[in-house]
Amino acid sequence: MTPQIIDLEQQRFDGMPVLGSHRPGYSYHLYRRHKDTLREQPGTLPRSSASGVIVMNEHAGTHIDALCHQADDLHFYGCSSRADALENYDGFSEGGAESIPIIDAPGVLLDVAARSENGRVPPRTQVTAQDLEDCARDQRTHIEPGSVIFVRLGNDINWDNAERYLDGPGIHPSASQWLATYRPIAVGTDNVAWDLPGLSRCRLGGSILMRRQVRFASVSGPSGTSTDQRNRCTDGHQSLRQVAHKRTLTF
């Protein structure tokens, strides 16, 4: 099958869905205006220029988490020291997203939303291991070890409504454990947090706690959230090559 690149980025705008701890989500302001620069031009040259300023938290919008984003008792996976010894004003000396290699791996979509009423999983519902197993079976989807696995909840259709999006469904710990058996390189879903914030806590293999966004730390994999998976759903759930051609550096 010919490799495909599918853009999973959700549009960024002021007021888009974002967790309270990740504010400000996104704000763009026109800083330099044409009428201002035209006055600054010497002589009678009619040329002018304009430019803007972007203020954005790197965990707002579609993104991939670095391993250093979450810590268990000030430790995160694969790093040599406590988190507080590795963090400084300009980021982390270990575990940052810049250390994540370009991801070129089989991509798998588990479209749980397609099996739900109205094409989306109900708000505040947890998708279980049984849900994923049934979905993969019904789709006749084979998951290879080392894949990138996306779970579509149908929450992507609420992106223009922050209140609805933030009240979306999540992944149950049993589903996280089921996915981890396939040793994925990365996982992603269409909500602001992999599981339901403040509700689920589980461990994989005695490793880092999985909270808010599953890290799959025991298999050294990051996670992505707030993805737009509607285009991907037109591909018949076939295994695609998922190339991470765009990535915000996230800490």
PDB file of C-alpha atoms in Angstrom, residues 42-193:
ATOM      1  CA  PRO A  42      11.811  57.058   4.649  1.00  0.00           C
ATOM      2  CA  GLY A  43      10.874  59.206   1.683  1.00  0.00           C
ATOM      3  CA  THR A  44       7.755  58.372  -0.273  1.00  0.00           C
ATOM      4  CA  LEU A  45       8.137  54.577  -0.630  1.00  0.00           C
ATOM      5  CA  PRO A  46       4.641  53.061  -0.348  1.00  0.00           C
ATOM      6  CA  ARG A  47       5.864  49.680   0.914  1.00  0.00           C
ATOM      7  CA  SER A  48       4.858  48.462   4.390  1.00  0.00           C
ATOM      8  CA  SER A  49       4.970  45.257   6.439  1.00  0.00           C
ATOM      9  CA  ALA A  50       3.010  43.535   9.174  1.00  0.00           C
ATOM     10  CA  SER A  51       3.742  40.795  11.717  1.00  0.00           C
ATOM     11  CA  GLY A  52       2.050  39.191  14.701  1.00  0.00           C
ATOM     12  CA  VAL A  53       2.773  37.631  18.075  1.00  0.00           C
ATOM     13  CA  ILE A  54       1.627  34.161  19.149  1.00  0.00           C
ATOM     14  CA  VAL A  55       1.167  33.288  22.834  1.00  0.00           C
ATOM     15  CA  MET A  56       0.612  29.562  23.275  1.00  0.00           C
ATOM     16  CA  ASN A  57       1.063  26.816  25.824  1.00  0.00           C
ATOM     17  CA  GLU A  58       2.796  23.888  24.150  1.00  0.00           C
ATOM     18  CA  HIS A  59       0.183  21.498  25.583  1.00  0.00           C
ATOM     19  CA  ALA A  60      -2.656  23.324  23.873  1.00  0.00           C
ATOM     20  CA  GLY A  61      -4.116  21.956  20.666  1.00  0.00           C
ATOM     21  CA  THR A  62      -2.848  18.863  18.878  1.00  0.00           C
ATOM     22  CA  HIS A  63       0.494  17.798  20.308  1.00  0.00           C
ATOM     23  CA  ILE A  64       2.648  14.891  21.412  1.00  0.00           C
ATOM     24  CA  ASP A  65       3.798  14.618  25.016  1.00  0.00           C
ATOM     25  CA  ALA A  66       7.426  14.391  25.987  1.00  0.00           C
ATOM     26  CA  LEU A  67       8.369  11.813  28.618  1.00  0.00           C
ATOM     27  CA  CYS A  68       9.296  14.644  30.981  1.00  0.00           C
ATOM     28  CA  HIS A  69       5.753  16.042  30.965  1.00  0.00           C
ATOM     29  CA  GLN A  70       4.542  13.852  33.842  1.00  0.00           C
ATOM     30  CA  ALA A  71       6.510  12.595  36.830  1.00  0.00           C
ATOM     31  CA  ASP A  72       5.846  10.041  39.556  1.00  0.00           C
ATOM     32  CA  ASP A  73       7.394  11.274  42.807  1.00  0.00           C
ATOM     33  CA  LEU A  74       9.630  13.619  40.766  1.00  0.00           C
ATOM     34  CA  HIS A  75      10.845  10.844  38.466  1.00  0.00           C
ATOM     35  CA  PHE A  76       9.973  10.264  34.842  1.00  0.00           C
ATOM     36  CA  TYR A  77      10.808   7.395  32.557  1.00  0.00           C
ATOM     37  CA  GLY A  78      14.303   6.963  31.132  1.00  0.00           C
ATOM     38  CA  CYS A  79      16.026   9.886  32.853  1.00  0.00           C
ATOM     39  CA  SER A  80      19.081   9.834  35.047  1.00  0.00           C
ATOM     40  CA  SER A  81      17.986  12.055  37.903  1.00  0.00           C
ATOM     41  CA  ARG A  82      15.038  13.627  39.680  1.00  0.00           C
ATOM     42  CA  ALA A  83      12.855  15.909  37.605  1.00  0.00           C
ATOM     43  CA  ASP A  84      13.721  18.981  39.665  1.00  0.00           C
ATOM     44  CA  ALA A  85      17.415  18.454  38.882  1.00  0.00           C
ATOM     45  CA  LEU A  86      16.742  18.322  35.135  1.00  0.00           C
ATOM     46  CA  GLU A  87      14.383  21.276  34.715  1.00  0.00           C
ATOM     47  CA  ASN A  88      15.407  24.896  34.246  1.00  0.00           C
ATOM     48  CA  TYR A  89      14.068  28.132  32.775  1.00  0.00           C
ATOM     49  CA  ASP A  90      14.427  26.980  29.151  1.00  0.00           C
ATOM     50  CA  GLY A  91      13.188  23.404  29.477  1.00  0.00           C
ATOM     51  CA  PHE A  92      14.654  20.050  30.446  1.00  0.00           C
ATOM     52  CA  SER A  93      18.144  18.673  29.962  1.00  0.00           C
ATOM     53  CA  GLU A  94      16.664  15.180  29.446  1.00  0.00           C
ATOM     54  CA  GLY A  95      13.349  13.763  28.325  1.00  0.00           C
ATOM     55  CA  GLY A  96      12.224  16.653  26.126  1.00  0.00           C
ATOM     56  CA  ALA A  97      10.272  16.214  22.898  1.00  0.00           C
ATOM     57  CA  GLU A  98      13.365  17.078  20.883  1.00  0.00           C
ATOM     58  CA  SER A  99      14.686  13.657  21.924  1.00  0.00           C
ATOM     59  CA  ILE A 100      11.734  11.891  20.257  1.00  0.00           C
ATOM     60  CA  PRO A 101      12.868  10.599  16.850  1.00  0.00           C
ATOM     61  CA  ILE A 102      10.723  11.081  13.770  1.00  0.00           C
ATOM     62  CA  ILE A 103       8.015   8.426  13.997  1.00  0.00           C
ATOM     63  CA  ASP A 104       7.720   6.238  10.899  1.00  0.00           C
ATOM     64  CA  ALA A 105       5.654   3.207  11.858  1.00  0.00           C
ATOM     65  CA  PRO A 106       2.452   1.346  10.983  1.00  0.00           C
ATOM     66  CA  GLY A 107      -0.567   3.453  11.942  1.00  0.00           C
ATOM     67  CA  VAL A 108      -3.739   1.834  13.277  1.00  0.00           C
ATOM     68  CA  LEU A 109      -7.135   3.443  13.869  1.00  0.00           C
ATOM     69  CA  LEU A 110      -9.569   1.899  16.328  1.00  0.00           C
ATOM     70  CA  ASP A 111     -12.778   3.765  15.498  1.00  0.00           C
ATOM     71  CA  VAL A 112     -14.791   3.181  18.656  1.00  0.00           C
ATOM     72  CA  ALA A 113     -17.005   6.143  17.748  1.00  0.00           C
ATOM     73  CA  ALA A 114     -18.336   4.345  14.667  1.00  0.00           C
ATOM     74  CA  ARG A 115     -19.726   1.618  16.927  1.00  0.00           C
ATOM     75  CA  SER A 116     -21.482   4.135  19.206  1.00  0.00           C
ATOM     76  CA  GLU A 117     -24.865   5.802  18.957  1.00  0.00           C
ATOM     77  CA  ASN A 118     -24.776   9.078  16.983  1.00  0.00           C
ATOM     78  CA  GLY A 119     -21.209   8.324  15.921  1.00  0.00           C
ATOM     79  CA  ARG A 120     -19.544   9.337  19.173  1.00  0.00           C
ATOM     80  CA  VAL A 121     -18.831   7.872  22.594  1.00  0.00           C
ATOM     81  CA  PRO A 122     -21.073   9.531  25.243  1.00  0.00           C
ATOM     82  CA  PRO A 123     -19.528  12.254  27.447  1.00  0.00           C
ATOM     83  CA  ARG A 124     -17.608  11.120  30.540  1.00  0.00           C
ATOM     84  CA  THR A 125     -17.709   7.512  29.354  1.00  0.00           C
ATOM     85  CA  GLN A 126     -14.623   5.319  29.733  1.00  0.00           C
ATOM     86  CA  VAL A 127     -13.668   3.089  26.816  1.00  0.00           C
ATOM     87  CA  THR A 128     -12.655  -0.311  28.179  1.00  0.00           C
ATOM     88  CA  ALA A 129     -10.330  -3.057  26.992  1.00  0.00           C
ATOM     89  CA  GLN A 130     -13.380  -5.031  25.878  1.00  0.00           C
ATOM     90  CA  ASP A 131     -14.517  -2.074  23.759  1.00  0.00           C
ATOM     91  CA  LEU A 132     -11.151  -1.932  21.985  1.00  0.00           C
ATOM     92  CA  GLU A 133     -10.966  -5.687  21.539  1.00  0.00           C
ATOM     93  CA  ASP A 134     -14.470  -5.766  20.038  1.00  0.00           C
ATOM     94  CA  CYS A 135     -13.656  -2.802  17.799  1.00  0.00           C
ATOM     95  CA  ALA A 136     -10.472  -4.392  16.460  1.00  0.00           C
ATOM     96  CA  ARG A 137     -12.295  -7.656  15.834  1.00  0.00           C
ATOM     97  CA  ASP A 138     -15.225  -6.039  14.023  1.00  0.00           C
ATOM     98  CA  GLN A 139     -12.867  -3.931  11.898  1.00  0.00           C
ATOM     99  CA  ARG A 140     -10.696  -6.974  11.240  1.00  0.00           C
ATOM    100  CA  THR A 141      -7.775  -4.813  12.281  1.00  0.00           C
ATOM    101  CA  HIS A 142      -4.431  -6.436  12.998  1.00  0.00           C
ATOM    102  CA  ILE A 143      -2.197  -4.504  15.393  1.00  0.00           C
ATOM    103  CA  GLU A 144       1.518  -5.015  14.893  1.00  0.00           C
ATOM    104  CA  PRO A 145       3.926  -4.465  17.783  1.00  0.00           C
ATOM    105  CA  GLY A 146       5.588  -1.084  17.391  1.00  0.00           C
ATOM    106  CA  SER A 147       2.561   0.578  15.793  1.00  0.00           C
ATOM    107  CA  VAL A 148       1.114   4.040  16.363  1.00  0.00           C
ATOM    108  CA  ILE A 149      -2.413   3.435  17.662  1.00  0.00           C
ATOM    109  CA  PHE A 150      -5.168   6.029  17.482  1.00  0.00           C
ATOM    110  CA  VAL A 151      -8.455   5.563  19.318  1.00  0.00           C
ATOM    111  CA  ARG A 152     -11.260   7.683  17.897  1.00  0.00           C
ATOM    112  CA  LEU A 153     -13.933   8.659  20.398  1.00  0.00           C
ATOM    113  CA  GLY A 154     -15.903  10.976  18.108  1.00  0.00           C
ATOM    114  CA  ASN A 155     -15.047  13.918  20.343  1.00  0.00           C
ATOM    115  CA  ASP A 156     -13.282  15.655  17.446  1.00  0.00           C
ATOM    116  CA  ILE A 157     -16.632  16.936  16.160  1.00  0.00           C
ATOM    117  CA  ASN A 158     -16.908  19.066  19.330  1.00  0.00           C
ATOM    118  CA  TRP A 159     -13.670  20.979  18.759  1.00  0.00           C
ATOM    119  CA  ASP A 160     -15.553  24.238  18.117  1.00  0.00           C
ATOM    120  CA  ASN A 161     -17.399  23.884  21.436  1.00  0.00           C
ATOM    121  CA  ALA A 162     -14.909  23.970  24.310  1.00  0.00           C
ATOM    122  CA  GLU A 163     -17.448  23.020  26.990  1.00  0.00           C
ATOM    123  CA  ARG A 164     -18.552  19.885  25.138  1.00  0.00           C
ATOM    124  CA  TYR A 165     -15.025  18.920  24.135  1.00  0.00           C
ATOM    125  CA  LEU A 166     -13.695  19.194  27.682  1.00  0.00           C
ATOM    126  CA  ASP A 167     -16.598  17.041  28.898  1.00  0.00           C
ATOM    127  CA  GLY A 168     -15.692  14.291  26.446  1.00  0.00           C
ATOM    128  CA  PRO A 169     -15.032  10.584  27.035  1.00  0.00           C
ATOM    129  CA  GLY A 170     -11.730   8.949  27.929  1.00  0.00           C
ATOM    130  CA  ILE A 171      -9.785   5.696  28.048  1.00  0.00           C
ATOM    131  CA  HIS A 172     -10.253   3.241  30.930  1.00  0.00           C
ATOM    132  CA  PRO A 173      -7.097   1.846  32.585  1.00  0.00           C
ATOM    133  CA  SER A 174      -8.001  -1.630  31.322  1.00  0.00           C
ATOM    134  CA  ALA A 175      -7.888  -0.313  27.748  1.00  0.00           C
ATOM    135  CA  SER A 176      -4.490   1.257  28.381  1.00  0.00           C
ATOM    136  CA  GLN A 177      -3.189  -2.045  29.688  1.00  0.00           C
ATOM    137  CA  TRP A 178      -4.654  -3.893  26.684  1.00  0.00           C
ATOM    138  CA  LEU A 179      -2.964  -1.512  24.250  1.00  0.00           C
ATOM    139  CA  ALA A 180       0.330  -1.764  26.122  1.00  0.00           C
ATOM    140  CA  THR A 181       0.494  -5.493  25.366  1.00  0.00           C
ATOM    141  CA  TYR A 182       1.094  -4.513  21.725  1.00  0.00           C
ATOM    142  CA  ARG A 183       4.087  -2.367  22.741  1.00  0.00           C
ATOM    143  CA  PRO A 184       3.034   0.663  20.670  1.00  0.00           C
ATOM    144  CA  ILE A 185       5.506   3.383  19.776  1.00  0.00           C
ATOM    145  CA  ALA A 186       2.852   6.009  20.519  1.00  0.00           C
ATOM    146  CA  VAL A 187      -0.872   6.350  21.118  1.00  0.00           C
ATOM    147  CA  GLY A 188      -3.319   9.175  20.502  1.00  0.00           C
ATOM    148  CA  THR A 189      -6.954  10.134  20.821  1.00  0.00           C
ATOM    149  CA  ASP A 190      -9.374  13.008  20.232  1.00  0.00           C
ATOM    150  CA  ASN A 191      -9.662  14.585  23.666  1.00  0.00           C
ATOM    151  CA  VAL A 192      -7.552  16.804  25.922  1.00  0.00           C
ATOM    152  CA  ALA A 193      -6.494  13.884  28.104  1.00  0.00           C
TER     153      ALA A 193
END
